[in-house]
Short mmCIF file of C-alpha atoms in Angstrom, two decimals:
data_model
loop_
_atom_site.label_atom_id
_atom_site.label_comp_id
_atom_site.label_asym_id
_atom_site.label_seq_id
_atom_site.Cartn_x
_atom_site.Cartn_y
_atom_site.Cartn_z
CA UNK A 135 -8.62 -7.20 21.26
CA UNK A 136 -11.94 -8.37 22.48
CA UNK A 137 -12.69 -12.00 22.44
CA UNK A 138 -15.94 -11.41 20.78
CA UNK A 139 -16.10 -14.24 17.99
CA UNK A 140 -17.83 -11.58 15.69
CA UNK A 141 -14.99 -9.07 15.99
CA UNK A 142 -11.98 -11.80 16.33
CA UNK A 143 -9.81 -12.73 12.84
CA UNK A 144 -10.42 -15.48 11.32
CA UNK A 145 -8.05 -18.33 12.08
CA UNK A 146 -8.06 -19.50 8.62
CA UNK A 147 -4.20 -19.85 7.91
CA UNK A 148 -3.14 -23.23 7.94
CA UNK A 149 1.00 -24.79 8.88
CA UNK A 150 1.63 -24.53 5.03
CA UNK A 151 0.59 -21.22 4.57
CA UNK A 152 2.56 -19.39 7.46
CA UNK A 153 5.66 -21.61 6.50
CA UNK A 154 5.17 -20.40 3.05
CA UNK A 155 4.44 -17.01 3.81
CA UNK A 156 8.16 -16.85 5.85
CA UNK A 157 10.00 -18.15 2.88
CA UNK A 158 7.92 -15.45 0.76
CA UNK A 159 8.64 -12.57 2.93
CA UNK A 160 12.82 -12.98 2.72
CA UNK A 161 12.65 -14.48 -1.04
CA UNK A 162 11.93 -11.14 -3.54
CA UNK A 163 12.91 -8.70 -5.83
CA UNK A 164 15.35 -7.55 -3.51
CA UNK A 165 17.51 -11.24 -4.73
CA UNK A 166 16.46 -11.94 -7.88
CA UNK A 167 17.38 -8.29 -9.19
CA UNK A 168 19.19 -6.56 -6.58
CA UNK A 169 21.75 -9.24 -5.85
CA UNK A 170 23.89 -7.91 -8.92
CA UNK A 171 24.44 -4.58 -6.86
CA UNK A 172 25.63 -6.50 -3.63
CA UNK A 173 27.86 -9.04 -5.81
CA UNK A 174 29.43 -5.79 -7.40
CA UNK A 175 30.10 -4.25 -3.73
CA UNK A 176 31.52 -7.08 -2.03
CA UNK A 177 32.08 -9.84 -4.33
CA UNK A 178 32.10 -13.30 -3.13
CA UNK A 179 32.03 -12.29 0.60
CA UNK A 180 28.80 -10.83 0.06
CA UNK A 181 28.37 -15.14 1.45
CA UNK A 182 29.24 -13.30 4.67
CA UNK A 183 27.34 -10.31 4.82
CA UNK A 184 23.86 -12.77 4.10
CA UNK A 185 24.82 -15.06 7.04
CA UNK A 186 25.77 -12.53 9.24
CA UNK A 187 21.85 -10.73 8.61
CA UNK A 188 20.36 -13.69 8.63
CA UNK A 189 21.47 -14.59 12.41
CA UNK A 190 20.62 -11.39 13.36
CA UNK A 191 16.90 -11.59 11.79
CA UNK A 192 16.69 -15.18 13.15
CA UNK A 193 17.02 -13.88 16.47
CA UNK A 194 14.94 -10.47 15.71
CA UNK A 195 12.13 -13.42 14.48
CA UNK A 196 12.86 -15.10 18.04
CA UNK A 197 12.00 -11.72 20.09
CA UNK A 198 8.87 -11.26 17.58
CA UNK A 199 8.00 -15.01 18.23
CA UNK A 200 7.91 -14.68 22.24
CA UNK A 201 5.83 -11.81 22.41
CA UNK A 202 3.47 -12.86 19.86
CA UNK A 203 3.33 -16.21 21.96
CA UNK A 204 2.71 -14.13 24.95
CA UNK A 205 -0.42 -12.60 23.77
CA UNK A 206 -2.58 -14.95 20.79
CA UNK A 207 -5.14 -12.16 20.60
CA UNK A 208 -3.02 -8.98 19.90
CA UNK A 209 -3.72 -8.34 15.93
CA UNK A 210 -0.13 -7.10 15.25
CA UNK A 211 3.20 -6.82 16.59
CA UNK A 212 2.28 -3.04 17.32
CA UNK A 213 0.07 -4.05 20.05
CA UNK A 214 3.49 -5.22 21.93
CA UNK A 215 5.04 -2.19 21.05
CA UNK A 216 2.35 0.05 22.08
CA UNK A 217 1.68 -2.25 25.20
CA UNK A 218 5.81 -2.18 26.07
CA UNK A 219 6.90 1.06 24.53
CA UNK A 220 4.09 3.65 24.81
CA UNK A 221 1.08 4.76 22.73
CA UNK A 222 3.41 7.70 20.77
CA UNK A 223 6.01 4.83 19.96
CA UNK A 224 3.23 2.74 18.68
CA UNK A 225 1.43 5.45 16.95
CA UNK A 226 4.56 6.08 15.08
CA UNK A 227 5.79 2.03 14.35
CA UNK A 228 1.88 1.36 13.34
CA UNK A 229 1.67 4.33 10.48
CA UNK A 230 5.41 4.04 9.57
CA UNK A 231 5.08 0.31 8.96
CA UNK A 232 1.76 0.66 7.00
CA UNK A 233 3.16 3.31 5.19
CA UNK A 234 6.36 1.27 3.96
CA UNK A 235 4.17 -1.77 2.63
CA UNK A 236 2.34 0.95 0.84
CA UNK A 237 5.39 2.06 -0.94
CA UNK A 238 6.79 -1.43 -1.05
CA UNK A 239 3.43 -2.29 -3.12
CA UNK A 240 3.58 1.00 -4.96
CA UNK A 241 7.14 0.08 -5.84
CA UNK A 242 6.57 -3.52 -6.81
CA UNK A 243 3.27 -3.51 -9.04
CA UNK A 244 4.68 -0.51 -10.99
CA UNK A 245 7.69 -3.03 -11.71
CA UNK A 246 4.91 -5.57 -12.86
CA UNK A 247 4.34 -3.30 -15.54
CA UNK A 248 7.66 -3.24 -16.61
CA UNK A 249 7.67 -6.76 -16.71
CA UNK A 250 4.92 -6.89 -18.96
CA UNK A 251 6.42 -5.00 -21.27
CA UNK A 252 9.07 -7.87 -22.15
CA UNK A 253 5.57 -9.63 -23.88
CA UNK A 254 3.90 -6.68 -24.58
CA UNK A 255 5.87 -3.87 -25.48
CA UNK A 256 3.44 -1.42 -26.14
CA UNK A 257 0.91 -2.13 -23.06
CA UNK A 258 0.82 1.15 -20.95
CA UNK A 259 2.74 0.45 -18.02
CA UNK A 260 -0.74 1.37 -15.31
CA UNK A 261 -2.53 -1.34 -16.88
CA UNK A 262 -0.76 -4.74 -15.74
CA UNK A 263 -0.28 -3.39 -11.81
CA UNK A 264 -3.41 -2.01 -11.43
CA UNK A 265 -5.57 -5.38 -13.21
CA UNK A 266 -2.42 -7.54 -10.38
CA UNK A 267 -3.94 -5.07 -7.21
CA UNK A 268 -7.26 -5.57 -8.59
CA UNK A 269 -7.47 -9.38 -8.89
CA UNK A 270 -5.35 -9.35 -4.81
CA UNK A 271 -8.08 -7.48 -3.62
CA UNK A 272 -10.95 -9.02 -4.35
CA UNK A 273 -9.47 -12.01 -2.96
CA UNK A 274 -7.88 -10.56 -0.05
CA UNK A 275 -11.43 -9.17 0.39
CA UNK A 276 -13.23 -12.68 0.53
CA UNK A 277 -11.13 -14.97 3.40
CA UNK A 278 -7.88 -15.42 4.43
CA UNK A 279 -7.22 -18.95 3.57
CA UNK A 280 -7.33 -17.38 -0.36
CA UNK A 281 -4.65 -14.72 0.48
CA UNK A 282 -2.66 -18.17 2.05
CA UNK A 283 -3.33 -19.97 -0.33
CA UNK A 284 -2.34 -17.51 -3.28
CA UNK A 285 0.71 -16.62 -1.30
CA UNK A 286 1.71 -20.55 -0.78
CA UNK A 287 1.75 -21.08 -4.89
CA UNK A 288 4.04 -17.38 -5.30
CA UNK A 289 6.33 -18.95 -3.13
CA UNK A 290 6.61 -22.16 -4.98
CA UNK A 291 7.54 -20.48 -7.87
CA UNK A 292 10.31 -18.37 -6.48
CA UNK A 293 11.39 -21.59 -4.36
CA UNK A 294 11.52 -23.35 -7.67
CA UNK A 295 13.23 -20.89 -9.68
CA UNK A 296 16.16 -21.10 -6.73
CA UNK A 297 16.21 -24.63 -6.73
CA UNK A 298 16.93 -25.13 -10.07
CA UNK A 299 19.94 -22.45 -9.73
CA UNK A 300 21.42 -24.34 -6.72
CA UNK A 301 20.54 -28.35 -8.37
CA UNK A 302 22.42 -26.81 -12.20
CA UNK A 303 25.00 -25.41 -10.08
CA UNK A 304 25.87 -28.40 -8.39
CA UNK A 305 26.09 -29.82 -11.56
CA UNK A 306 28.03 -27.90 -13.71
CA UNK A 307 30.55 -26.94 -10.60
CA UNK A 308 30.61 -31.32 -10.54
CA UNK A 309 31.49 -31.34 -14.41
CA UNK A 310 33.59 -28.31 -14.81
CA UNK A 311 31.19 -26.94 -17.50
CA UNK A 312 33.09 -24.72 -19.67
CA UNK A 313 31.43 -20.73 -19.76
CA UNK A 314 31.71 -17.85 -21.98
CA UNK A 315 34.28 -16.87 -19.08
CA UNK A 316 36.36 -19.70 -18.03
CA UNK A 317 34.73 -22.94 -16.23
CA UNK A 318 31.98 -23.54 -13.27
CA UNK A 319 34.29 -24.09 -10.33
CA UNK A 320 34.50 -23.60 -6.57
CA UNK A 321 37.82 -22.02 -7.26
CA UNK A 322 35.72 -18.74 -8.46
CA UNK A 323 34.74 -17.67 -5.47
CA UNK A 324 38.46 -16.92 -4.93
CA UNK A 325 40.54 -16.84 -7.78
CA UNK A 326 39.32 -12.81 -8.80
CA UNK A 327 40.88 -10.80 -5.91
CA UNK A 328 40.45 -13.40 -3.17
CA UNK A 329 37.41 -13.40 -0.74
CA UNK A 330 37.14 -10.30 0.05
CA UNK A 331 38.41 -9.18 -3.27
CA UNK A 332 36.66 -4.73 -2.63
CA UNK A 333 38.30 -4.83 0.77
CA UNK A 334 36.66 -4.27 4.32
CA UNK A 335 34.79 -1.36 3.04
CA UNK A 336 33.07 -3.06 0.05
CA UNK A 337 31.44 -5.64 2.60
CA UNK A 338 30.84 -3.30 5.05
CA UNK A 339 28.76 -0.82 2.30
CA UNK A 340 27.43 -4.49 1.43
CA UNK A 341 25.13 -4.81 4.48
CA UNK A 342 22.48 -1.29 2.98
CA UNK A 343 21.59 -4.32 0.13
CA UNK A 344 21.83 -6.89 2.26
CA UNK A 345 19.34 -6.18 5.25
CA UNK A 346 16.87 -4.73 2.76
CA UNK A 347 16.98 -7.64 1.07
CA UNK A 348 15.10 -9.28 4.57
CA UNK A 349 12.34 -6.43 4.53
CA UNK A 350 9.46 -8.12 5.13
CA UNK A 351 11.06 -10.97 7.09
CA UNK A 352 8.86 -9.62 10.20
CA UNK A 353 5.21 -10.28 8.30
CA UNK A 354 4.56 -13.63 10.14
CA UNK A 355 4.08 -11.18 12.99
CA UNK A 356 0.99 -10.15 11.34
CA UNK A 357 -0.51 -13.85 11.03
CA UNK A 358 -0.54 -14.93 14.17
CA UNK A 359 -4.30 -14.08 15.18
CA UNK A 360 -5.16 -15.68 11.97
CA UNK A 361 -2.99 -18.88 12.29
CA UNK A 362 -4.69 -22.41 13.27
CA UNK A 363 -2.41 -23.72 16.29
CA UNK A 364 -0.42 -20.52 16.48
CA UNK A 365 1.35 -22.45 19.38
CA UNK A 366 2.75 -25.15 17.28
CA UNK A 367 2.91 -23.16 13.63
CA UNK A 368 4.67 -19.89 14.87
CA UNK A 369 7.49 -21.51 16.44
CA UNK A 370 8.02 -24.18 13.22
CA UNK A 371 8.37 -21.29 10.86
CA UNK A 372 10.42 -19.09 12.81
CA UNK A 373 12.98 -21.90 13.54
CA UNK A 374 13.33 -22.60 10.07
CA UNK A 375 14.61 -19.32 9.47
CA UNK A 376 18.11 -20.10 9.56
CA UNK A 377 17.55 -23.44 6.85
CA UNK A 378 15.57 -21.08 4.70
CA UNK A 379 18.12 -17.94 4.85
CA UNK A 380 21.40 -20.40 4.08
CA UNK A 381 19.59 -23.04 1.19
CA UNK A 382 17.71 -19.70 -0.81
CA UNK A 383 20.48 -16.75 -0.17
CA UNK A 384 23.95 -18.37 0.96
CA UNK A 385 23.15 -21.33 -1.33
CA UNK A 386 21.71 -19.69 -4.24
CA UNK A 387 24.64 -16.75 -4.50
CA UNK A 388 27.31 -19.58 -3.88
CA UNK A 389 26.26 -21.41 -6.48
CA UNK A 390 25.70 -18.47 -9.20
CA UNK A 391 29.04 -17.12 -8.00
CA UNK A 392 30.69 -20.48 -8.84
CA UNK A 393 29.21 -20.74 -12.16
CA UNK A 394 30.17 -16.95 -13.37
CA UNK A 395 32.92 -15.24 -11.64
CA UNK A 396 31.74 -12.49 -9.60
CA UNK A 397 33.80 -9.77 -11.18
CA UNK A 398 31.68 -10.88 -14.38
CA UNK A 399 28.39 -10.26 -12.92
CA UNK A 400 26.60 -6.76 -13.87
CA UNK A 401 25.42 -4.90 -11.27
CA UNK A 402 22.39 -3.26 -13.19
CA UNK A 403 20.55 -6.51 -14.10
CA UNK A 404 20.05 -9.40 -12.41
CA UNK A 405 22.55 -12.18 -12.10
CA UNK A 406 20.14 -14.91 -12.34
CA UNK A 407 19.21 -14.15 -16.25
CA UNK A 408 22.98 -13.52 -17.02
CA UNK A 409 24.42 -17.09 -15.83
CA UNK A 410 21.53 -18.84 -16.90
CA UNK A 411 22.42 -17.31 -20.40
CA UNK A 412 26.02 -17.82 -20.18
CA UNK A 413 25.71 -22.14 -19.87
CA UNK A 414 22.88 -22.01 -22.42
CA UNK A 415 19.77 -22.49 -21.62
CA UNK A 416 16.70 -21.25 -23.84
CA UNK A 417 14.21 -18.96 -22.51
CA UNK A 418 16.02 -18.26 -19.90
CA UNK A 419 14.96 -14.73 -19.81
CA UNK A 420 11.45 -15.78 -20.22
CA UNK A 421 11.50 -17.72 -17.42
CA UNK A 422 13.29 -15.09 -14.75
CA UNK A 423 10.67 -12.24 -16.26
CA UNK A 424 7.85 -14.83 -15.03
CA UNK A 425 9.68 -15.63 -11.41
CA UNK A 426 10.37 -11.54 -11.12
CA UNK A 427 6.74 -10.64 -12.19
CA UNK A 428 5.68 -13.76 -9.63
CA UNK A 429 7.97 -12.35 -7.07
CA UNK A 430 6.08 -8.88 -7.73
CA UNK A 431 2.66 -9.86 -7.61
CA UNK A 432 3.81 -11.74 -4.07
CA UNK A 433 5.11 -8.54 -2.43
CA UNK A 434 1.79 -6.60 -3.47
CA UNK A 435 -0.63 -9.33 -1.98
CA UNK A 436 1.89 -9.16 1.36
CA UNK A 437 1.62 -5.58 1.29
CA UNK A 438 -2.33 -5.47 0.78
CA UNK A 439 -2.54 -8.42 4.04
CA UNK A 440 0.04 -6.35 6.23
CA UNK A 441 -1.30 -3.01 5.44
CA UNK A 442 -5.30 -4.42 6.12
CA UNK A 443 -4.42 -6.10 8.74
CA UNK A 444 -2.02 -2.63 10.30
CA UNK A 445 -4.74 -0.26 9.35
CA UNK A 446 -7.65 -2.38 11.16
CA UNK A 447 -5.18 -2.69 14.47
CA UNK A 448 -4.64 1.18 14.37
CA UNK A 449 -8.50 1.62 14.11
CA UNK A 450 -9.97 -0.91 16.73
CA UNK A 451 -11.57 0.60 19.43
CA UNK A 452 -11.64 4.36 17.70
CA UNK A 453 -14.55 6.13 18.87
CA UNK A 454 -14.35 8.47 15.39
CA UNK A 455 -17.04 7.53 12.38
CA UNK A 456 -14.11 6.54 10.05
CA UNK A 457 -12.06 4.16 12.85
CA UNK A 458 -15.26 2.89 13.83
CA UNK A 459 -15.64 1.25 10.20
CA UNK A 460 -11.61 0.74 9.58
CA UNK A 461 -11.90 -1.44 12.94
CA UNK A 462 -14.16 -3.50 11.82
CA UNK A 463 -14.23 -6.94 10.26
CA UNK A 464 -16.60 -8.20 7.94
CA UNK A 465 -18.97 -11.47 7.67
CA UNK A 466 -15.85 -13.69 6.71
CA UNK A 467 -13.80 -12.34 9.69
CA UNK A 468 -11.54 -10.30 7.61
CA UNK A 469 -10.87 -6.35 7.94
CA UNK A 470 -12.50 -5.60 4.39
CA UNK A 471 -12.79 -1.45 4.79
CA UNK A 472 -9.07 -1.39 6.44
CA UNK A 473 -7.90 -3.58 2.84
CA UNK A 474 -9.99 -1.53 0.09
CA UNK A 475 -9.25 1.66 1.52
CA UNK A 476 -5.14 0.81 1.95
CA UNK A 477 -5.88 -0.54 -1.69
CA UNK A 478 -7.16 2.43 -2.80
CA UNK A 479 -3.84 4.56 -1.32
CA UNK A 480 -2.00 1.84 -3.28
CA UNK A 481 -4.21 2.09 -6.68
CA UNK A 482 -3.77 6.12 -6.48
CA UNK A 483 0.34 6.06 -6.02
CA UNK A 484 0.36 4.09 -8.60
CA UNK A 485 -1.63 6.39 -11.03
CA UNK A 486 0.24 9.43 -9.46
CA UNK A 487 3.82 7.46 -10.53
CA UNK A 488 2.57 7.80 -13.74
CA UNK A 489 3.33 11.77 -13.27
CA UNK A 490 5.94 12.18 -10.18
CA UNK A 491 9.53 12.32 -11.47
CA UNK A 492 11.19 8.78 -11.01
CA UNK A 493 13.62 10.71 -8.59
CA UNK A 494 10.64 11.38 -5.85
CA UNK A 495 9.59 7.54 -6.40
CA UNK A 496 12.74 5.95 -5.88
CA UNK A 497 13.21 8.49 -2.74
CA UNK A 498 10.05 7.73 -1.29
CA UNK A 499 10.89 4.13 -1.43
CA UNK A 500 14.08 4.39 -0.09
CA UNK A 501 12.90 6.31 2.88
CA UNK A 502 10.70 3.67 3.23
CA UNK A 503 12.79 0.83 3.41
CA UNK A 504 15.19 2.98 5.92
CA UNK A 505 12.28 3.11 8.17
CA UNK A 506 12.28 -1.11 8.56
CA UNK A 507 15.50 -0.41 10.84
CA UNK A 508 13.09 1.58 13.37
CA UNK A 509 10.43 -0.96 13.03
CA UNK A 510 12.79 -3.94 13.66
CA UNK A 511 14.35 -2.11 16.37
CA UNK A 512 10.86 -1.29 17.90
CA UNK A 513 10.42 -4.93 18.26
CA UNK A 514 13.18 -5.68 20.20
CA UNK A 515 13.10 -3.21 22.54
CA UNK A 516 9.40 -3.81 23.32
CA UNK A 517 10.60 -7.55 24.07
CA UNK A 518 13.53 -6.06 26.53
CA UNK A 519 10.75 -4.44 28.00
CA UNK A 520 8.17 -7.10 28.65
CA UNK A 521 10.84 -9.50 30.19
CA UNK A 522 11.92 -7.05 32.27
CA UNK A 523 8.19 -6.96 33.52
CA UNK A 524 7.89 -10.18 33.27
CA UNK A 525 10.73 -10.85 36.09
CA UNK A 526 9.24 -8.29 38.31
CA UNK A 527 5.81 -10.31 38.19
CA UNK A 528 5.28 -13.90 39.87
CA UNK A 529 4.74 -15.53 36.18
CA UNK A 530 7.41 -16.71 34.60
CA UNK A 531 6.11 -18.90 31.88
CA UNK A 532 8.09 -17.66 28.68
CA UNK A 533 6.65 -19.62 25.99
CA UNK A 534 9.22 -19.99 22.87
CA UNK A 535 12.15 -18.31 24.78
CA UNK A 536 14.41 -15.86 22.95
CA UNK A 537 18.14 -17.95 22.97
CA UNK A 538 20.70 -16.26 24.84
CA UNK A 539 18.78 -13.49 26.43
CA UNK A 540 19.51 -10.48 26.59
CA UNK A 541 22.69 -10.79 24.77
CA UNK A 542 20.97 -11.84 21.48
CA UNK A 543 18.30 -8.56 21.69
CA UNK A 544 21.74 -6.14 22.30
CA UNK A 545 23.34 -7.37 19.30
CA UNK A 546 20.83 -7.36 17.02
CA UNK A 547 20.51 -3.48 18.63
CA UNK A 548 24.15 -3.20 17.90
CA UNK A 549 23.56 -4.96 13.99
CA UNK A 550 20.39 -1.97 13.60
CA UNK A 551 23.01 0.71 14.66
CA UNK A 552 25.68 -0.51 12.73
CA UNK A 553 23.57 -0.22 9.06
CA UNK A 554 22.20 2.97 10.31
CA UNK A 555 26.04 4.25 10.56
CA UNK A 556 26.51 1.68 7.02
CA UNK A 557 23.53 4.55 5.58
CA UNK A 558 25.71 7.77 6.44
CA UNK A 559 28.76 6.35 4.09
CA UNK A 560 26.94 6.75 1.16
CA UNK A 561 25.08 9.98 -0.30
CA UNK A 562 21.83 7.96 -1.65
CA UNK A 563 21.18 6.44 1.64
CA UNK A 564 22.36 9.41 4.12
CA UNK A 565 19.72 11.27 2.50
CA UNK A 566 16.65 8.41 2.87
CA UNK A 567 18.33 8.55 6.50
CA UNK A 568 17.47 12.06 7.06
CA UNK A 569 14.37 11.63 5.55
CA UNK A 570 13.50 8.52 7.77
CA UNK A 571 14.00 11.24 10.63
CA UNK A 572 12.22 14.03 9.05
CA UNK A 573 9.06 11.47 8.75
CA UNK A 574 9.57 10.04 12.09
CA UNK A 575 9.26 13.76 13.45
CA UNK A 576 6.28 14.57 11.61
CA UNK A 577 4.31 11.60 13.11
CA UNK A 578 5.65 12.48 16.68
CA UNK A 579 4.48 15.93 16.25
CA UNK A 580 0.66 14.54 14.65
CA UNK A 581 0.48 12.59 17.37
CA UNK A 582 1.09 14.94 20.10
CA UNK A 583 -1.02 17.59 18.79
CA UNK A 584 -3.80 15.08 18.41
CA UNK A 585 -3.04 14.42 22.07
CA UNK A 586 -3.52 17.95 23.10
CA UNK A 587 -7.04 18.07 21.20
CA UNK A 588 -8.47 15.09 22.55
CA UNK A 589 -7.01 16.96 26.19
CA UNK A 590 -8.83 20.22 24.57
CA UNK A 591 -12.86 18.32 23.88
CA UNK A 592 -12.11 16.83 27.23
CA UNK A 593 -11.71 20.03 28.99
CA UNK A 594 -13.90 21.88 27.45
CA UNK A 595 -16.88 19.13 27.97
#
């Protein structure tokens, strides 16, 4: 990117707002609601399958961390990949990853409306996620210390909301409080079957949940051209992946899993409401609708940074009308045409929900979340790649080393391959798999024949 102070981001995110913005991106929907499926696949060592991921995207964070080190004025982690891997490889990470943020947001602020409807029934569902993308934008539009700063109160909530899970389940585990279904007790986690109570195959399917559950892990990678002291902040959020993953995750499910007995838990809602209902307390449902909604609202102001931020990296230095304005950034230092116009893709799938079967939606999504195993894997090849140049070249200042090079990189390789392979057991997920490929093919094939045309003009000139 050029160092042009005019067409440079703004460096407007502060130490508390990229901490805040790492314990956002792995703290969502995904564990407030979806944790009921994993429980019911795995049971208690479901414990497991959340450590094991979490390693792996600690060192996946590390790779990110170096190369974004490496380079303070690359806009995105695609840069890397396109600088490492090739333009066609970053051509197809770039639009695949803006794409899934697009369906992530699609996905989560047509949620908010459901949300809604536990205060206001009769509200038509549009209304609450459109007025939620709406309110985002216009502030996502004005600097980015108000996306940071929006983004660092979201995250309180859903920190708080986890908090108070872990603090009343070291209570009532302390007391032995009595539930609708026996007594809080670390006993629980292996009195109903044992550990590992669905067998090597339940925590194996496990891991599909489990690793989604860490989409979005990757977005620091898209603050670092924005972050004050990128040198000192990067590295202090990254390293407190592992604290973050065991106290919100490992802690949390522990702790809900002592309370209620797995084997209790439902799979179709989520298991925070259910044992805070079970020991008592009022309003409980209340209180997880606001955390869920808050959770929501989170993921769509992620999704309208990331996909702002992707769309103006694609566009910089496009000689085309459109890329010319998408790559640029307006008086605040913010890419304002790249975020209305991914907005505006947002604001439309969300209107054209309204009429698509659920079937398509949930397909669409779930291609979209396959894709994140590309992405991540993109990322750690690209870093394979640039210390293998690296050691060819007389500079050898690594800043913010990757531990155990290149071991590390191969097994998170290994982990990617694995849940790929985890994808083909099951019938919902083989066939987001083959639609993951179908989409990768279509952007290898857009890109080559816009290769060939640009080879055409050139000719022809």
């Amino acid at each position: 990117m050029s160092e042009n102070e005019d067409q440079n981001l703004s460096r407007g995110l502060k130490s508390r707002h990229v901490q805040l913005i790492a314990i956002g991106g792995t703290i969502g929907t995904g564990l407030f609601l979806g944790a009921g499926q994993s429980i019911h696949l795995a049971g208690p060592s479901i414990l497991l399958a959340y450590a094991i991921t979490g390693i792996v995207c600690f060192w996946l964070m590390r790779a990110l961390g170096e190369l974004l080190l490496s380079d303070l004025y690359s806009t995105s982690f695609v840069d890397f990949v396109t600088k490492y891997l090739g333009k066609q490889v970053g051509f197809v990470t770039g639009w695949t990853y803006w794409v899934c943020w697009v369906t992530i947001a699609m996905a989560e602020i047509t949620a908010a409306g459901l949300y809604m409807h536990f205060w206001f029934p009769n509200l038509p569902q549009w209304i609450p996620g459109f007025v939620i993308l709406l309110v985002l934008l216009v502030m996502n539009l004005i600097t980015v210390e108000l996306f940071g700063e929006t983004e660092f109160w979201f995250s309180i909530i859903k920190i708080a909301a986890i908090l108070m899970l872990i603090i009343t389940g070291i209570v009532l585990v302390f007391i032995h409080y009595k539930t609708s279904v026996g007594h809080a007790s670390l006993s629980n986690l292996v009195a109903f079957g044992g550990f590992f109570p669905k067998g090597i195959k339940g925590f194996i399917l496990s891991f599909q949940m489990v690793v989604f559950a860490f989409v979005g892990v990757e977005m620091v990678g898209m603050t670092a051209a924005e972050t004050q002291d990128p040198r000192k902040v990067i590295p202090e959020a990254i390293n407190d992946i592992p604290m973050r993953i065991g106290l919100f995750y490992v802690g949390a499910l522990f702790f809900l899993m002592a309370i209620f007995p797995w084997k209790y838990i439902s799979p179709t809602s989520s298991p925070f409401v259910q044992v805070f209902q079970n020991i008592g307390i009022k309003g409980t449902a209340a209180i997880i609708n606001f955390v869920v909604l808050t959770a929501a609202a989170s993921a769509c102001n992620s999704a309208l940074f990331t996909t702002g931020r992707m769309l103006f990296s694609l566009s910089y230095g496009s000689k085309s009308k459109v890329g010319k304005k998408l790559g640029r950034l307006s008086h605040t230092q913010v890419p304002a045409n790249a975020i209305l116009v991914s907005a505006l893709v947002i604001a439309l799938a969300v209107i054209l929900n309204i009429f698509v079967p659920g079937k398509v939606f949930t397909f669409i999504s779930s291609v979209a979340t396959t894709c994140f195993l590309f992405i991540w894997g993109a990322i750690v090849l690209a870093h394979l790649k640039y210390r293998k140049q690296l050691k060819n070249t007389t500079h050898t200042d690594v800043k913010f080393k990757m531990p155990w090079y290149p071991y590390s990189d191969y097994i998170v390789l290994i982990f990617l391959t694995f849940v790929g392979f985890v994808l083909i057991l099951k019938v919902d997920t083989l066939i987001a798999l083959i639609g993951s490929l179908l989409w990768f093919a279509v952007l290898n094939c857009i890109y080559i024949m816009r290769k060939k045309k640009k080879h055409t003009i050139k000719r022809d000139q």
